[in-house]
mmCIF file of C-alpha atoms in Angstrom:
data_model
loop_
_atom_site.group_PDB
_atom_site.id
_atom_site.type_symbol
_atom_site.label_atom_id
_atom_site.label_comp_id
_atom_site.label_asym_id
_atom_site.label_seq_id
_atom_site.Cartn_x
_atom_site.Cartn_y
_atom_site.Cartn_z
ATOM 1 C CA UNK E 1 0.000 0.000 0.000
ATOM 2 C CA UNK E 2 1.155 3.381 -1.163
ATOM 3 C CA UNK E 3 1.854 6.167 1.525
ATOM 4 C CA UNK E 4 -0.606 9.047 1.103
ATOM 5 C CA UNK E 5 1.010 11.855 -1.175
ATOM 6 C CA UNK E 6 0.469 14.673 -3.361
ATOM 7 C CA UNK E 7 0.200 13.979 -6.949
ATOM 8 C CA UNK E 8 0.663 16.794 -9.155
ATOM 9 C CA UNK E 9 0.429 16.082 -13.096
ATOM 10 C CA UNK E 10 3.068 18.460 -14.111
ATOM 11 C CA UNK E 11 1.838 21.205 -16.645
ATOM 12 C CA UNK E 12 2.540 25.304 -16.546
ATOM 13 C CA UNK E 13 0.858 26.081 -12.985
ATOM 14 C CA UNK E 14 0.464 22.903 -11.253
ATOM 15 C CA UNK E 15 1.179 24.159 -8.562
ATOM 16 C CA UNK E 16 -1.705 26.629 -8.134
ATOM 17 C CA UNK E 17 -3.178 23.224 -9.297
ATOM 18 C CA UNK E 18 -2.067 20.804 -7.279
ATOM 19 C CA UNK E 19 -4.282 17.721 -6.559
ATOM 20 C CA UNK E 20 -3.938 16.949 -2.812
ATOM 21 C CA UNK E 21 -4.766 13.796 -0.958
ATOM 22 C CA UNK E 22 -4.606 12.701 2.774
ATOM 23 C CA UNK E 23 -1.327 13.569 4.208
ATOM 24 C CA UNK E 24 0.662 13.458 6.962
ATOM 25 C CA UNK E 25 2.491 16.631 5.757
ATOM 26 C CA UNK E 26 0.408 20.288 6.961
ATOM 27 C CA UNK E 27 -1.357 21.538 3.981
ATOM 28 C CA UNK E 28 0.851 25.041 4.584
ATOM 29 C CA UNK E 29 4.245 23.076 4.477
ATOM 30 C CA UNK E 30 3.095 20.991 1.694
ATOM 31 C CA UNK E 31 2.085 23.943 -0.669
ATOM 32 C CA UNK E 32 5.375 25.428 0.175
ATOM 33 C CA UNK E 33 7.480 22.158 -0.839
ATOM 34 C CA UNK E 34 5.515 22.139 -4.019
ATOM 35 C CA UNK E 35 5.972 25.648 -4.871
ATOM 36 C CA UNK E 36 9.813 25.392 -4.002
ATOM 37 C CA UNK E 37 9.791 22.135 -6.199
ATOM 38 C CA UNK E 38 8.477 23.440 -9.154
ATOM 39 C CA UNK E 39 10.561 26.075 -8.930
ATOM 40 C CA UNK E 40 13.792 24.042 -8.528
ATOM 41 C CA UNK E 41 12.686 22.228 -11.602
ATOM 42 C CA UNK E 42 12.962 25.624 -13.352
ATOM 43 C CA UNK E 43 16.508 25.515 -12.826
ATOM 44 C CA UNK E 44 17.051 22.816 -15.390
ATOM 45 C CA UNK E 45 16.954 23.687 -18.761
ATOM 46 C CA UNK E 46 17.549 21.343 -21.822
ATOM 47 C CA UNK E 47 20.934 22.639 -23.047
ATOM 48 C CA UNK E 48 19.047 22.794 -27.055
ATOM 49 C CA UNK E 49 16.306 24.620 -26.167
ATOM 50 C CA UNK E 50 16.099 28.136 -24.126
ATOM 51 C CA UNK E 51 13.622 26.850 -21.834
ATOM 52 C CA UNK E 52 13.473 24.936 -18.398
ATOM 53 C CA UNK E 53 12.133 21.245 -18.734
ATOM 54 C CA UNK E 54 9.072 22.126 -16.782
ATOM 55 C CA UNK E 55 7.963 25.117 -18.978
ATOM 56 C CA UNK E 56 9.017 22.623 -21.676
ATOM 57 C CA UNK E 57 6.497 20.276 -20.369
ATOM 58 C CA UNK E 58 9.023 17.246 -20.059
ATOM 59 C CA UNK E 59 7.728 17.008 -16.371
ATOM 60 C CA UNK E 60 4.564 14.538 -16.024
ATOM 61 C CA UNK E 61 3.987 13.851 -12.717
ATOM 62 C CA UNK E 62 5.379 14.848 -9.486
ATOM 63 C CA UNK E 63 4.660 12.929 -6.108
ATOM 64 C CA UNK E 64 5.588 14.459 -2.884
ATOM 65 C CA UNK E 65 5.198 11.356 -0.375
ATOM 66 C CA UNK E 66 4.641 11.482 3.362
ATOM 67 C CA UNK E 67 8.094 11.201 4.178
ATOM 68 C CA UNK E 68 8.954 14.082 2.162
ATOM 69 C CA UNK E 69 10.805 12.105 -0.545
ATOM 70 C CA UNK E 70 9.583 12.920 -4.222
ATOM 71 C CA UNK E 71 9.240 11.029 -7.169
ATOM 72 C CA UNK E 72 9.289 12.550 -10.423
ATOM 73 C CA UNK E 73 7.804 10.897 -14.002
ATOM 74 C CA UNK E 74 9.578 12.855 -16.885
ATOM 75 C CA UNK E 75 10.523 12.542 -20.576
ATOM 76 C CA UNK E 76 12.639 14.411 -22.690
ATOM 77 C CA UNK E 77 12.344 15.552 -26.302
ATOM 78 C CA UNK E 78 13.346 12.904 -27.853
ATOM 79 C CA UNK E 79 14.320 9.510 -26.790
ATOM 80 C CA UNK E 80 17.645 10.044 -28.478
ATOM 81 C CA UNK E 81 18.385 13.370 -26.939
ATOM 82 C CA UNK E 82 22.559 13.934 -25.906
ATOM 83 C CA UNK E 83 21.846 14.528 -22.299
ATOM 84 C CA UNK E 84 19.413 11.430 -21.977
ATOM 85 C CA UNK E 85 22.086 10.150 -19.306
ATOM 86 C CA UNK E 86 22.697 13.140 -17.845
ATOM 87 C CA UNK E 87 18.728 14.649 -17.400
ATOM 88 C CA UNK E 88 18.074 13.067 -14.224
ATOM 89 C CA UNK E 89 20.628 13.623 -12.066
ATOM 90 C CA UNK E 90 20.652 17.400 -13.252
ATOM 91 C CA UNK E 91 17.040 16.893 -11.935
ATOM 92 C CA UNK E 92 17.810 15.032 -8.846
ATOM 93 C CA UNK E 93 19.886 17.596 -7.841
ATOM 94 C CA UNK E 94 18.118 20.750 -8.066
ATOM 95 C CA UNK E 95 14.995 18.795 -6.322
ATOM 96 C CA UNK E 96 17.407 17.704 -3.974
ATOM 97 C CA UNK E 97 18.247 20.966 -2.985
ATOM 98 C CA UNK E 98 15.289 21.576 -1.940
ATOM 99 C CA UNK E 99 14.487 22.378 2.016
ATOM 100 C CA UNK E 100 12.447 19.769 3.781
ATOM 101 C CA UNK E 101 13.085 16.830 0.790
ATOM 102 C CA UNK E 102 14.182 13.784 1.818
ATOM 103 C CA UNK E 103 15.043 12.397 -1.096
ATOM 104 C CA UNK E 104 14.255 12.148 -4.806
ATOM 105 C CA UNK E 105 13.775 9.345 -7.725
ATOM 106 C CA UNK E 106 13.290 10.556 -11.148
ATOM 107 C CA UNK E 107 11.749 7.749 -13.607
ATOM 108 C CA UNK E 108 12.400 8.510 -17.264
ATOM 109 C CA UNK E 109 9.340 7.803 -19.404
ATOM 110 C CA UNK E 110 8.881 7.889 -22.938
ATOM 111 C CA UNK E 111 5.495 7.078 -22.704
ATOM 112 C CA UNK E 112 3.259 9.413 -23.727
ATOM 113 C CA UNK E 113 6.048 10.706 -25.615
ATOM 114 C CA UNK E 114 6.663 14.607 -26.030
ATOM 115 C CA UNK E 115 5.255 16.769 -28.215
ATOM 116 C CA UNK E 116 5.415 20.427 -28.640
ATOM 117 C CA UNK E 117 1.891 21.282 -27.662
ATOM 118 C CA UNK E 118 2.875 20.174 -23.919
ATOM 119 C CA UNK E 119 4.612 23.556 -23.903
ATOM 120 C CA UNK E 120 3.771 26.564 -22.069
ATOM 121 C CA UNK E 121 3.236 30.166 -23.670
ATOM 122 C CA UNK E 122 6.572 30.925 -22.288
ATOM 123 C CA UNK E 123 8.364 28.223 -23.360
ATOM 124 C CA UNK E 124 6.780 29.232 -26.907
ATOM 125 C CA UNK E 125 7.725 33.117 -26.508
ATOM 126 C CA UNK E 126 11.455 31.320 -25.499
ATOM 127 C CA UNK E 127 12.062 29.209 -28.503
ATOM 128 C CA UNK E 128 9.923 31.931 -30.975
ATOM 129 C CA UNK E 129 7.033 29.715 -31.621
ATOM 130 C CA UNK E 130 4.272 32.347 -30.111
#
């Protein structure tokens, strides 16, 4: 059985949108680790693209369990992208860094895979497509 936790399906504003479920963390400190996620994740940018992954839309899911460790779905651009091996730790990190996390595990999915139209309007304005 899963510990109670917060899912939030990762697109622009999640966290304003965050779906929250019975848990053990205060619903003040939790809002607070998910703001302070998200922005963490706005740290990491893919080096091809001027935008950070979760503007990008490469983030699907985050999951901030009772124990205040995260787990993070994710894809990138393309299966064969150059920093494939290098993405996740980049995101482990900056998550990681995060006050109050306990740890983090970030699962690589390719499933559904990316498309542009998972992008915000800023990550649009960023790469000129708006």
């Amino acid at each position: 059985m899963e510990d109670a936790s917060t899912a939030t399906d990762a697109v622009p504003d999640a966290a304003a949108n965050a779906v929250v479920s019975a848990s053990a963390i205060a619903a003040d400190e939790l809002a607070r680790l998910t703001d302070d996620i998200v922005s963490a994740l706005k740290t990491v940018y893919d080096p091809e693209i001027p935008a950070d992954i979760y503007e990008l839309g490469l983030v699907y899911k985050i999951d901030i369990e009772d124990d205040r460790s995260v787990k993070i779905d994710m894809t990138l651009t393309a299966p064969g992208c150059p920093v494939a091996g290098e993405m996740p730790g980049w995101v482990e990190n900056a998550v990681g860094a995060v006050e109050g996390v306990s740890g983090v595990e970030v699962n690589m999915t390719f499933d559904p895979p990316w498309s542009p139209d998972r992008m915000s309007e800023e990550a649009q304005v960023a790469v000129g497509w708006y």
